[in-house]
CSV table of C-alpha atoms in Angstrom, one decimal:
chain,number,residue,atom,x,y,z
A,290,MET,CA,-61.2,-42.7,-96.7
A,291,MET,CA,-60.9,-46.0,-94.9
A,292,ARG,CA,-59.1,-47.5,-97.9
A,293,VAL,CA,-56.6,-44.6,-97.9
A,294,SER,CA,-55.9,-44.9,-94.1
A,295,ALA,CA,-55.5,-48.7,-94.5
A,296,ARG,CA,-52.9,-48.3,-97.3
A,297,LEU,CA,-51.0,-45.4,-95.7
A,298,PRO,CA,-48.8,-47.6,-93.4
A,299,ALA,CA,-47.9,-49.8,-96.3
A,300,PHE,CA,-47.0,-46.8,-98.4
A,301,ILE,CA,-44.8,-45.3,-95.6
A,302,LEU,CA,-43.1,-48.7,-95.1
A,303,LEU,CA,-42.3,-49.0,-98.8
A,304,PHE,CA,-41.2,-45.4,-99.0
A,305,LEU,CA,-38.7,-45.8,-96.2
A,306,THR,CA,-37.5,-49.2,-97.6
A,307,LEU,CA,-36.8,-47.7,-101.0
A,308,LEU,CA,-34.8,-44.9,-99.4
A,309,VAL,CA,-32.4,-47.4,-98.0
A,310,PRO,CA,-30.6,-48.4,-101.3
A,311,LEU,CA,-30.6,-44.7,-102.3
A,312,ALA,CA,-29.0,-43.7,-99.0
A,313,TRP,CA,-26.5,-46.6,-99.2
A,314,ALA,CA,-25.3,-45.6,-102.7
A,315,GLN,CA,-25.1,-42.0,-101.6
A,316,ALA,CA,-23.0,-42.9,-98.6
A,317,ASN,CA,-20.6,-44.7,-100.9
A,318,GLY,CA,-20.3,-41.6,-103.1
A,319,PHE,CA,-22.9,-42.2,-105.8
A,320,VAL,CA,-25.5,-39.7,-106.8
A,321,SER,CA,-26.6,-39.7,-110.4
A,322,GLU,CA,-25.9,-36.7,-112.6
A,323,ARG,CA,-29.6,-36.2,-113.3
A,324,VAL,CA,-30.4,-36.2,-109.6
A,325,ILE,CA,-27.8,-33.6,-109.0
A,326,ILE,CA,-29.0,-31.4,-111.8
A,327,LEU,CA,-32.7,-31.7,-110.8
A,328,TRP,CA,-31.9,-31.0,-107.1
A,329,SER,CA,-29.7,-28.0,-108.0
A,330,LYS,CA,-32.3,-26.4,-110.2
A,331,ALA,CA,-35.0,-26.9,-107.5
A,332,ILE,CA,-32.8,-25.3,-104.9
A,333,MET,CA,-31.9,-22.4,-107.1
A,334,GLN,CA,-35.5,-21.7,-108.1
A,335,VAL,CA,-36.8,-21.8,-104.5
A,336,ASP,CA,-34.0,-20.7,-102.3
A,337,GLY,CA,-31.5,-19.1,-104.7
A,338,PRO,CA,-30.6,-15.4,-105.0
A,339,ALA,CA,-33.7,-13.3,-105.9
A,340,GLY,CA,-32.1,-12.2,-109.2
A,341,TYR,CA,-31.2,-15.7,-110.4
A,342,THR,CA,-32.3,-16.4,-114.0
A,343,SER,CA,-32.0,-19.8,-115.5
A,344,THR,CA,-30.9,-20.0,-119.1
A,345,ASP,CA,-31.5,-23.7,-119.7
A,346,ALA,CA,-35.0,-25.0,-120.6
A,347,PHE,CA,-36.7,-26.8,-117.7
A,348,PHE,CA,-37.2,-30.1,-119.5
A,349,PRO,CA,-38.7,-32.5,-118.8
A,350,PRO,CA,-41.3,-30.5,-117.0
A,351,LEU,CA,-43.1,-33.0,-114.8
A,352,PRO,CA,-40.1,-34.0,-112.6
A,353,PHE,CA,-39.0,-30.3,-112.4
A,354,VAL,CA,-42.4,-29.1,-111.3
A,355,LEU,CA,-42.6,-31.9,-108.6
A,356,SER,CA,-39.1,-31.2,-107.4
A,357,ILE,CA,-39.7,-27.4,-107.1
A,358,ALA,CA,-43.0,-28.0,-105.3
A,359,LEU,CA,-41.4,-30.4,-102.8
A,360,GLN,CA,-38.4,-28.1,-102.3
A,361,TRP,CA,-40.8,-25.2,-101.6
A,362,VAL,CA,-43.1,-27.2,-99.3
A,363,SER,CA,-40.2,-28.9,-97.3
A,364,GLY,CA,-38.0,-25.8,-97.2
A,365,GLY,CA,-35.1,-28.1,-98.2
A,366,THR,CA,-33.8,-31.3,-96.7
A,367,ALA,CA,-30.5,-33.1,-96.2
A,368,VAL,CA,-31.9,-35.9,-98.4
A,369,PRO,CA,-31.9,-35.0,-102.1
A,370,ILE,CA,-35.3,-33.9,-103.1
A,371,PRO,CA,-35.3,-36.2,-106.2
A,372,PHE,CA,-34.6,-39.2,-103.9
A,373,LEU,CA,-37.7,-38.4,-101.9
A,374,LEU,CA,-39.7,-38.2,-105.1
A,375,SER,CA,-38.2,-41.4,-106.5
A,376,ALA,CA,-39.0,-43.3,-103.3
A,377,ALA,CA,-42.6,-41.9,-103.1
A,378,ILE,CA,-43.4,-42.6,-106.7
A,379,GLY,CA,-41.7,-46.0,-106.6
A,380,ALA,CA,-43.7,-46.9,-103.5
A,381,MET,CA,-47.0,-45.8,-105.1
A,382,MET,CA,-46.1,-47.9,-108.2
A,383,LEU,CA,-45.3,-51.0,-106.2
A,384,MET,CA,-48.7,-50.7,-104.4
A,385,MET,CA,-50.4,-50.4,-107.8
A,386,TRP,CA,-48.6,-53.5,-109.0
A,387,TYR,CA,-49.7,-55.4,-105.9
A,388,SER,CA,-53.3,-54.3,-106.3
A,389,ASN,CA,-53.2,-55.3,-110.0
A,390,LEU,CA,-51.9,-58.8,-109.2
A,391,ARG,CA,-54.0,-59.4,-106.1
A,392,VAL,CA,-57.4,-57.8,-107.0
A,393,ASN,CA,-57.5,-57.8,-110.8
A,394,GLY,CA,-55.3,-60.9,-111.4
A,395,GLY,CA,-56.7,-63.1,-108.7
A,396,ILE,CA,-53.3,-64.0,-107.4
A,397,SER,CA,-52.9,-65.0,-103.8
A,398,THR,CA,-51.8,-62.4,-101.2
A,399,LEU,CA,-48.5,-64.2,-100.5
A,400,THR,CA,-47.6,-64.7,-104.2
A,401,SER,CA,-48.5,-61.1,-105.0
A,402,CYS,CA,-46.3,-59.8,-102.2
A,403,LEU,CA,-43.4,-62.1,-103.3
A,404,ALA,CA,-43.9,-61.1,-106.9
A,405,VAL,CA,-43.8,-57.4,-106.1
A,406,ALA,CA,-40.7,-57.9,-103.9
A,407,LEU,CA,-38.9,-59.7,-106.7
A,408,LEU,CA,-39.8,-56.8,-109.1
A,409,ALA,CA,-38.6,-54.2,-106.5
A,410,LEU,CA,-35.3,-56.1,-105.9
A,411,ASN,CA,-34.7,-56.3,-109.7
A,412,PRO,CA,-31.5,-54.3,-110.4
A,413,PHE,CA,-33.2,-52.5,-113.3
A,414,PHE,CA,-35.8,-51.2,-110.8
A,415,LEU,CA,-33.2,-50.1,-108.3
A,416,ARG,CA,-31.2,-48.5,-111.1
A,417,VAL,CA,-34.2,-46.5,-112.2
A,418,LEU,CA,-34.9,-45.5,-108.6
A,419,ALA,CA,-31.3,-44.2,-108.3
A,420,GLU,CA,-31.7,-42.2,-111.5
A,421,GLY,CA,-34.4,-40.0,-110.1
A,422,PRO,CA,-38.0,-39.2,-110.7
A,423,GLU,CA,-37.5,-38.8,-114.5
A,424,SER,CA,-36.9,-42.5,-114.9
A,425,VAL,CA,-39.3,-43.6,-112.2
A,426,LEU,CA,-42.1,-41.6,-113.8
A,427,THR,CA,-41.2,-43.1,-117.2
A,428,LEU,CA,-41.5,-46.6,-115.8
A,429,MET,CA,-44.9,-45.7,-114.2
A,430,GLY,CA,-46.1,-44.2,-117.5
A,431,THR,CA,-45.1,-47.3,-119.4
A,432,TRP,CA,-47.0,-49.4,-116.9
A,433,LEU,CA,-50.1,-47.3,-117.3
A,434,PHE,CA,-49.8,-47.5,-121.1
A,435,ALA,CA,-49.3,-51.3,-121.1
A,436,ARG,CA,-52.2,-51.9,-118.7
A,437,GLY,CA,-54.4,-49.5,-120.6
A,438,ILE,CA,-54.0,-51.0,-124.0
A,439,VAL,CA,-54.9,-54.5,-122.7
A,440,ASN,CA,-58.0,-53.1,-121.0
A,441,LEU,CA,-58.8,-51.1,-124.2
A,442,ARG,CA,-58.6,-54.3,-126.3
A,443,LEU,CA,-60.9,-56.1,-123.8
A,444,THR,CA,-63.5,-53.3,-123.3
A,445,GLY,CA,-63.1,-50.5,-125.8
A,446,ASN,CA,-64.2,-48.1,-123.2
A,447,ALA,CA,-63.3,-44.4,-123.1
A,448,PRO,CA,-61.7,-44.6,-119.6
A,449,ASP,CA,-59.3,-47.2,-120.9
A,450,MET,CA,-58.5,-45.1,-123.9
A,451,MET,CA,-57.7,-42.3,-121.4
A,452,LYS,CA,-55.4,-44.6,-119.5
A,453,VAL,CA,-53.4,-45.2,-122.7
A,454,ALA,CA,-53.3,-41.5,-123.5
A,455,VAL,CA,-52.3,-40.5,-119.9
A,456,GLY,CA,-49.6,-43.2,-119.9
A,457,LEU,CA,-48.1,-41.8,-123.1
A,458,LEU,CA,-48.4,-38.2,-121.8
A,459,VAL,CA,-46.6,-39.1,-118.5
A,460,VAL,CA,-43.6,-40.7,-120.3
A,461,ALA,CA,-43.4,-37.8,-122.8
A,462,LEU,CA,-43.4,-35.2,-120.0
A,463,SER,CA,-41.1,-37.1,-117.7
A,464,ASN,CA,-38.1,-38.0,-119.8
A,465,ALA,CA,-36.7,-37.1,-123.2
A,466,TYR,CA,-36.5,-40.9,-123.8
A,467,GLY,CA,-40.3,-40.9,-123.3
A,468,LEU,CA,-40.7,-39.2,-126.6
A,469,LEU,CA,-39.1,-42.3,-128.3
A,470,LEU,CA,-41.4,-44.6,-126.4
A,471,CYS,CA,-44.3,-42.6,-127.9
A,472,LEU,CA,-42.8,-43.0,-131.3
A,473,GLY,CA,-42.2,-46.6,-130.7
A,474,ALA,CA,-45.8,-47.1,-129.7
A,475,LEU,CA,-47.2,-45.6,-132.9
A,476,PRO,CA,-47.0,-48.6,-135.2
A,477,PHE,CA,-47.9,-51.1,-132.5
A,478,MET,CA,-51.1,-49.3,-131.5
A,479,ILE,CA,-52.7,-50.8,-134.6
A,480,VAL,CA,-51.7,-54.3,-133.4
A,481,ALA,CA,-53.3,-53.6,-130.0
A,482,ALA,CA,-56.6,-52.1,-131.2
A,483,ARG,CA,-59.9,-53.8,-131.2
A,484,PRO,CA,-60.9,-54.6,-134.9
A,485,SER,CA,-64.2,-52.8,-134.4
A,486,MET,CA,-62.4,-49.6,-133.4
A,487,LEU,CA,-60.2,-49.7,-136.5
A,488,VAL,CA,-63.2,-50.4,-138.7
A,489,ALA,CA,-65.1,-47.4,-137.2
A,490,SER,CA,-62.2,-44.9,-137.5
A,491,SER,CA,-58.5,-45.9,-137.5
A,492,VAL,CA,-57.3,-42.3,-137.9
A,493,GLY,CA,-59.6,-41.2,-135.0
A,494,TYR,CA,-58.3,-44.0,-132.9
A,495,LEU,CA,-54.7,-42.9,-133.3
A,496,ILE,CA,-55.6,-39.2,-132.8
A,497,ALA,CA,-57.3,-40.0,-129.6
A,498,MET,CA,-54.3,-41.8,-128.3
A,499,PHE,CA,-51.6,-39.4,-129.3
A,500,TYR,CA,-53.3,-36.0,-129.3
A,501,PRO,CA,-52.4,-35.2,-125.6
A,502,VAL,CA,-48.7,-36.0,-126.3
A,503,VAL,CA,-48.5,-34.0,-129.5
A,504,ALA,CA,-50.3,-31.0,-127.9
A,505,ALA,CA,-48.0,-31.1,-124.9
A,506,VAL,CA,-44.8,-31.3,-127.0
A,507,LEU,CA,-45.9,-28.5,-129.3
A,508,SER,CA,-46.8,-26.4,-126.3
A,509,LEU,CA,-43.3,-26.9,-124.8
A,510,LEU,CA,-41.7,-26.1,-128.2
A,511,PHE,CA,-43.8,-22.9,-128.4
A,512,ILE,CA,-42.8,-21.8,-124.9
A,513,SER,CA,-39.2,-22.6,-125.5
A,514,LYS,CA,-39.3,-20.4,-128.6
A,515,ILE,CA,-41.0,-17.5,-126.8
A,516,PHE,CA,-38.5,-17.5,-124.0
A,517,ASP,CA,-35.6,-18.2,-126.3
A,518,SER,CA,-34.4,-21.3,-124.3
A,519,ALA,CA,-32.5,-24.1,-125.8
A,520,LEU,CA,-34.9,-27.1,-125.6
A,521,ILE,CA,-34.0,-29.2,-128.6
A,522,PRO,CA,-30.3,-29.8,-127.5
A,523,LEU,CA,-31.5,-31.1,-124.1
A,524,LEU,CA,-33.4,-33.9,-125.9
A,525,THR,CA,-30.2,-35.7,-126.9
A,526,GLU,CA,-27.0,-36.8,-125.2
A,527,ALA,CA,-23.5,-37.4,-126.3
A,528,PRO,CA,-23.4,-40.7,-128.3
A,529,VAL,CA,-21.6,-43.5,-126.6
A,530,GLU,CA,-20.2,-46.3,-128.7
A,531,ILE,CA,-21.6,-49.6,-127.3
A,532,PRO,CA,-20.6,-52.9,-129.0
A,533,LEU,CA,-23.3,-55.3,-130.2
A,534,GLN,CA,-22.3,-57.9,-127.6
A,535,SER,CA,-22.9,-55.4,-124.8
A,536,HIS,CA,-26.3,-54.5,-126.2
A,537,LEU,CA,-27.2,-58.2,-126.3
A,538,VAL,CA,-26.1,-58.8,-122.7
A,539,ILE,CA,-28.1,-55.8,-121.4
A,540,LEU,CA,-31.2,-56.9,-123.4
A,541,ALA,CA,-30.8,-60.4,-121.9
A,542,GLY,CA,-31.6,-59.0,-118.5
A,543,LEU,CA,-35.3,-58.3,-119.1
A,544,VAL,CA,-36.3,-59.0,-122.7
A,545,PRO,CA,-36.4,-62.9,-122.5
A,546,MET,CA,-38.6,-62.9,-119.4
A,547,ALA,CA,-41.0,-60.3,-120.7
A,548,PHE,CA,-41.2,-62.2,-124.1
A,549,VAL,CA,-42.1,-65.4,-122.3
A,550,ALA,CA,-44.7,-63.7,-120.2
A,551,VAL,CA,-46.3,-62.2,-123.3
A,552,MET,CA,-46.2,-65.3,-125.5
A,553,ARG,CA,-47.7,-67.5,-122.8
A,554,ASN,CA,-51.0,-66.0,-124.0
A,555,MET,CA,-50.4,-67.0,-127.6
A,556,LEU,CA,-53.7,-68.8,-127.7
A,557,ILE,CA,-55.6,-65.8,-126.3
A,558,PRO,CA,-55.3,-63.0,-128.9
A,559,HIS,CA,-57.2,-60.4,-126.9
A,560,TYR,CA,-54.4,-60.7,-124.3
A,561,MET,CA,-51.4,-61.5,-126.4
A,562,MET,CA,-51.8,-58.7,-129.1
A,563,PRO,CA,-51.9,-55.7,-126.7
A,564,LEU,CA,-49.1,-57.2,-124.6
A,565,LEU,CA,-47.1,-57.8,-127.7
A,566,ALA,CA,-47.7,-54.2,-128.7
A,567,ALA,CA,-46.4,-53.0,-125.3
A,568,PHE,CA,-43.4,-55.3,-125.7
A,569,GLY,CA,-42.8,-54.0,-129.2
A,570,THR,CA,-43.1,-50.4,-128.0
A,571,VAL,CA,-40.2,-50.7,-125.6
A,572,CYS,CA,-38.1,-52.6,-128.1
A,573,GLY,CA,-38.9,-50.0,-130.8
A,574,ALA,CA,-37.9,-47.2,-128.5
A,575,TYR,CA,-34.6,-49.0,-127.7
A,576,TRP,CA,-33.9,-49.4,-131.4
A,577,LEU,CA,-34.6,-45.7,-132.1
A,578,ASN,CA,-32.4,-44.7,-129.2
A,579,SER,CA,-29.5,-46.6,-130.6
A,580,MET,CA,-29.6,-44.2,-133.6
A,581,LEU,CA,-30.8,-41.0,-132.0
A,582,HIS,CA,-28.9,-41.2,-128.7
A,583,VAL,CA,-31.6,-39.7,-126.6
A,584,GLU,CA,-30.7,-41.9,-123.6
A,585,SER,CA,-27.0,-42.7,-123.3
A,586,ASP,CA,-27.4,-45.5,-120.8
A,587,PRO,CA,-28.9,-48.7,-122.5
A,588,THR,CA,-29.9,-50.0,-119.0
A,589,LEU,CA,-32.3,-47.1,-118.5
A,590,ALA,CA,-33.4,-47.4,-122.1
A,591,ILE,CA,-34.6,-51.0,-121.7
A,592,ALA,CA,-35.8,-50.6,-118.1
A,593,PRO,CA,-39.4,-49.8,-119.1
A,594,MET,CA,-39.6,-53.4,-120.1
A,595,LEU,CA,-39.9,-54.2,-116.4
A,596,ALA,CA,-43.4,-52.5,-116.5
A,597,VAL,CA,-44.4,-54.7,-119.4
A,598,LEU,CA,-43.3,-57.7,-117.4
A,599,ALA,CA,-45.3,-56.6,-114.4
A,600,VAL,CA,-48.5,-56.3,-116.6
A,601,SER,CA,-47.9,-59.5,-118.5
A,602,ILE,CA,-47.6,-61.8,-115.4
A,603,ARG,CA,-51.0,-60.5,-114.2
A,604,PHE,CA,-52.5,-62.1,-117.4
A,605,TRP,CA,-50.7,-65.4,-116.9
A,606,PRO,CA,-53.2,-68.2,-117.7
A,607,GLN,CA,-54.9,-69.6,-114.6
A,608,LEU,CA,-53.4,-73.1,-114.5
A,609,ALA,CA,-52.5,-75.2,-111.5
A,610,LEU,CA,-48.9,-74.1,-111.3
A,611,ARG,CA,-49.6,-70.5,-112.2
A,612,GLU,CA,-48.2,-68.8,-109.1
A,613,PRO,CA,-45.0,-70.9,-108.7
A,614,ILE,CA,-44.2,-70.3,-112.4
A,615,ILE,CA,-44.7,-66.6,-112.0
A,616,LEU,CA,-42.3,-66.4,-109.0
A,617,ALA,CA,-39.8,-68.6,-110.8
A,618,LEU,CA,-39.9,-66.4,-113.9
A,619,LEU,CA,-39.4,-63.3,-111.8
A,620,ALA,CA,-36.6,-64.9,-109.8
A,621,LEU,CA,-34.8,-65.9,-113.0
A,622,GLY,CA,-35.3,-62.4,-114.3
A,623,LEU,CA,-33.6,-61.0,-111.2
A,624,VAL,CA,-30.6,-63.2,-111.7
A,625,LEU,CA,-30.3,-62.4,-115.4
A,626,SER,CA,-30.7,-58.7,-114.7
A,627,LEU,CA,-27.9,-58.8,-112.1
A,628,SER,CA,-25.6,-60.3,-114.7
A,629,SER,CA,-26.8,-57.8,-117.3
A,630,LEU,CA,-26.0,-54.7,-115.3
A,631,ARG,CA,-22.6,-55.9,-114.4
A,632,ALA,CA,-21.7,-55.9,-118.1
A,633,ASN,CA,-23.0,-52.3,-118.6
A,634,PRO,CA,-20.2,-50.2,-120.3
A,635,ILE,CA,-21.6,-46.9,-119.0
A,636,ALA,CA,-19.5,-45.4,-116.2
A,637,GLU,CA,-22.4,-44.1,-114.2
A,638,THR,CA,-24.2,-47.4,-114.0
A,639,ARG,CA,-20.9,-49.2,-113.2
A,640,ASN,CA,-20.4,-46.7,-110.4
A,641,TRP,CA,-23.9,-47.3,-109.1
A,642,PHE,CA,-23.3,-51.0,-109.1
A,643,TYR,CA,-20.0,-50.7,-107.2
A,644,ALA,CA,-21.6,-48.2,-104.7
A,645,LEU,CA,-24.5,-50.6,-104.0
A,646,ALA,CA,-22.0,-53.4,-103.6
A,647,GLY,CA,-20.2,-51.4,-100.9
A,648,SER,CA,-17.3,-49.9,-102.8
A,649,LYS,CA,-16.5,-46.3,-102.5
A,650,VAL,CA,-16.9,-44.2,-105.7
A,651,GLU,CA,-13.9,-41.9,-106.2
A,652,GLY,CA,-14.3,-38.2,-106.9
A,653,HIS,CA,-17.2,-37.1,-104.7
A,654,GLU,CA,-14.8,-36.0,-102.0
A,655,LEU,CA,-13.2,-33.4,-104.3
A,656,THR,CA,-16.4,-31.3,-104.4
A,657,GLN,CA,-16.6,-31.6,-100.6
A,658,ASP,CA,-13.1,-30.3,-100.3
A,659,VAL,CA,-13.7,-27.1,-102.3
A,660,VAL,CA,-17.1,-26.5,-100.5
A,661,SER,CA,-15.2,-26.8,-97.2
A,662,PHE,CA,-12.7,-24.2,-98.4
A,663,LEU,CA,-15.4,-21.8,-99.5
A,664,ASP,CA,-17.3,-22.1,-96.2
A,665,GLY,CA,-17.9,-18.7,-94.8
A,666,LYS,CA,-16.8,-16.9,-97.9
A,667,ASP,CA,-19.0,-14.5,-99.8
A,668,GLY,CA,-19.1,-13.3,-103.4
A,669,ILE,CA,-18.4,-16.6,-105.1
A,670,MET,CA,-19.0,-16.5,-108.9
A,671,VAL,CA,-19.8,-19.8,-110.4
A,672,ASP,CA,-21.7,-21.2,-113.4
A,673,VAL,CA,-24.2,-23.2,-111.4
A,674,GLU,CA,-25.9,-24.6,-114.5
A,675,ARG,CA,-22.7,-26.2,-115.6
A,676,ASN,CA,-21.5,-27.1,-112.1
A,677,PRO,CA,-24.8,-28.1,-110.3
A,678,GLU,CA,-23.0,-30.2,-107.7
A,679,ILE,CA,-21.8,-27.0,-106.0
A,680,VAL,CA,-25.3,-25.9,-105.3
A,681,SER,CA,-26.4,-29.1,-103.6
A,682,GLN,CA,-23.4,-29.2,-101.3
A,683,ILE,CA,-22.6,-25.6,-100.4
A,684,GLY,CA,-24.1,-24.4,-97.1
A,685,GLU,CA,-25.2,-20.9,-98.1
A,686,ILE,CA,-26.2,-20.4,-101.7
A,687,GLN,CA,-27.0,-16.7,-101.1
A,688,ASN,CA,-23.2,-16.2,-101.1
A,689,LEU,CA,-23.1,-17.3,-104.8
A,690,ILE,CA,-22.9,-14.9,-107.7
A,691,VAL,CA,-25.0,-16.5,-110.5
A,692,ALA,CA,-26.8,-15.6,-113.7
A,693,GLY,CA,-29.1,-12.7,-113.1
A,694,ASP,CA,-26.7,-10.9,-110.7
A,695,THR,CA,-25.3,-7.7,-112.1
A,696,VAL,CA,-21.7,-8.8,-111.3
A,697,TYR,CA,-22.1,-12.1,-113.2
A,698,ASP,CA,-24.0,-10.7,-116.2
A,699,TRP,CA,-21.7,-7.7,-116.5
A,700,ALA,CA,-18.6,-9.9,-116.5
A,701,LEU,CA,-19.9,-12.3,-119.1
A,702,GLU,CA,-21.2,-9.6,-121.4
A,703,GLY,CA,-17.8,-8.0,-121.8
A,704,GLY,CA,-17.4,-6.0,-118.6
A,705,ILE,CA,-14.7,-6.3,-115.9
A,706,LEU,CA,-14.6,-9.3,-113.7
A,707,ARG,CA,-15.1,-8.0,-110.1
A,708,ALA,CA,-16.2,-11.1,-108.1
A,709,GLU,CA,-14.3,-11.7,-104.9
A,710,TYR,CA,-13.9,-15.4,-105.7
A,711,VAL,CA,-14.3,-17.3,-109.0
A,712,LEU,CA,-14.9,-21.1,-108.9
A,713,VAL,CA,-14.3,-23.1,-112.1
A,714,GLN,CA,-13.6,-26.7,-113.0
A,715,ASN,CA,-10.0,-27.9,-113.2
A,716,THR,CA,-10.3,-30.2,-116.2
A,717,SER,CA,-9.2,-30.4,-119.8
A,718,ASP,CA,-9.7,-27.7,-122.4
A,719,GLN,CA,-13.0,-29.2,-123.6
A,720,THR,CA,-14.7,-27.9,-120.5
A,721,ILE,CA,-14.2,-24.4,-121.8
A,722,GLU,CA,-16.9,-25.1,-124.4
A,723,THR,CA,-19.5,-25.5,-121.6
A,724,ASP,CA,-18.4,-23.5,-118.6
A,725,ARG,CA,-19.4,-20.0,-119.5
A,726,ILE,CA,-16.9,-18.3,-117.1
A,727,LEU,CA,-14.0,-20.3,-118.6
A,728,ARG,CA,-15.3,-19.6,-122.1
A,729,ARG,CA,-15.4,-15.8,-121.4
A,730,TYR,CA,-12.1,-15.8,-119.4
A,731,PRO,CA,-9.9,-18.7,-120.8
A,732,ALA,CA,-6.8,-17.2,-119.0
A,733,LEU,CA,-8.3,-18.6,-115.8
A,734,SER,CA,-7.5,-22.1,-117.0
A,735,GLU,CA,-3.8,-21.2,-117.2
A,736,ASN,CA,-3.8,-19.1,-114.0
A,737,ARG,CA,-2.9,-16.0,-116.0
A,738,MET,CA,-5.9,-13.8,-115.2
A,739,PRO,CA,-4.9,-10.3,-114.2
A,740,SER,CA,-6.0,-9.3,-110.7
A,741,TYR,CA,-6.8,-12.9,-109.7
A,742,SER,CA,-4.6,-15.5,-108.0
A,743,GLN,CA,-5.3,-19.2,-107.4
A,744,VAL,CA,-6.0,-19.9,-103.8
A,745,PHE,CA,-7.3,-23.5,-104.1
A,746,SER,CA,-6.9,-26.4,-106.5
A,747,ASN,CA,-7.6,-30.1,-106.6
A,748,VAL,CA,-8.0,-32.5,-109.4
A,749,ARG,CA,-11.6,-31.2,-110.1
A,750,TRP,CA,-11.8,-27.6,-109.0
A,751,ARG,CA,-9.9,-24.3,-108.9
A,752,VAL,CA,-10.7,-21.2,-106.9
A,753,PHE,CA,-9.4,-17.8,-107.7
A,754,LYS,CA,-9.4,-14.8,-105.4
A,755,ARG,CA,-9.4,-11.2,-106.5
A,756,VAL,CA,-6.2,-9.4,-105.7
A,757,GLU,CA,-6.4,-5.6,-105.3
A,758,SER,CA,-3.6,-3.9,-107.2
């Protein structure tokens, strides 16, 4: 109890500090798409209309469960619920990194604090933080996995085997990309294992590591099949063409520093082999992702390498200049990461970078305009699963007509559209493929819907009002 009370002030300070870059980016118009979707689903599940029924699978489950629980406990906050989770998990992870360096690594208090500060200021860490609890939990799971396989090589104890299994389970249940990390780890687990464990039972060793992940994934697939929800399509994203040069620049942000930290233990195999396995796991997942397109942003795909770096510096050989070299390595990594993220071709990461630099991100005011127009109006039919940003910004979600309401379901199943207002996106024809209201009533996109007239329009949104004939 004394240890918890002593660490609580540090946790609160870190939590509030990590909220600052999130609030700054939000003030400049940036909130990641995943944060919006996660927050929207949590709001709808807890505070939405009683008849609301979600048609999308709630994957990945761990961030959704945490978001729904926090939304229910807090009753809703002005700060996005995923931001609170990101900051809390991030603060917890930084404290664990400090403890690992200071207590287990024997590094001085000052150097441990500076090292953790450099890791927290690394643009890859801040980008993960802004992406929401999915990416933060993936980073934490990777750290647990990397730390666990080193300890497993050293001791061969069951608790360390459980750490590895828990780390893999966390990444698998936190992010679709975590499944690739598990696949990437498969060949390297042999590299990390103690020779005696492989001699005893190599198959049993791998089963012990991966059984929790396989069981969890199969359970999710079974539940998805029972409830007829589309889980598999949620595991991949639209492929984005990224030139080789951009891949190399992005990899240059973290990979060289992590590789140096791993190979510094070249003469100590019981350190180097498991660290090399963790390094290879992230690289393997990145390579698989380039083919399978599970994570469209390469910055987020290579970000778990930061956890490998955090583990590797703890095992830096205890030489005279150990601590200055660690700080210099992390400082150089910060500079390289900054240059790496500036070259990212993905629009969302570029927008985040500009927002953090103080530039306004265009487009967010368009949703605020339509929400202001709808203020005080009732009976607004909208596809909230395809337009989640409406949920997080509208004042009274009980005024929405959503899936599960009779008016909504009747209209989309072939009945007459009777909603007082209809809100759809004002974009190109390709939106019709996703927005279920536009797909059912394509005449809305051309303003030729009988009994409805357009009463609001901007570059992003259109609102139609029912006209009694």
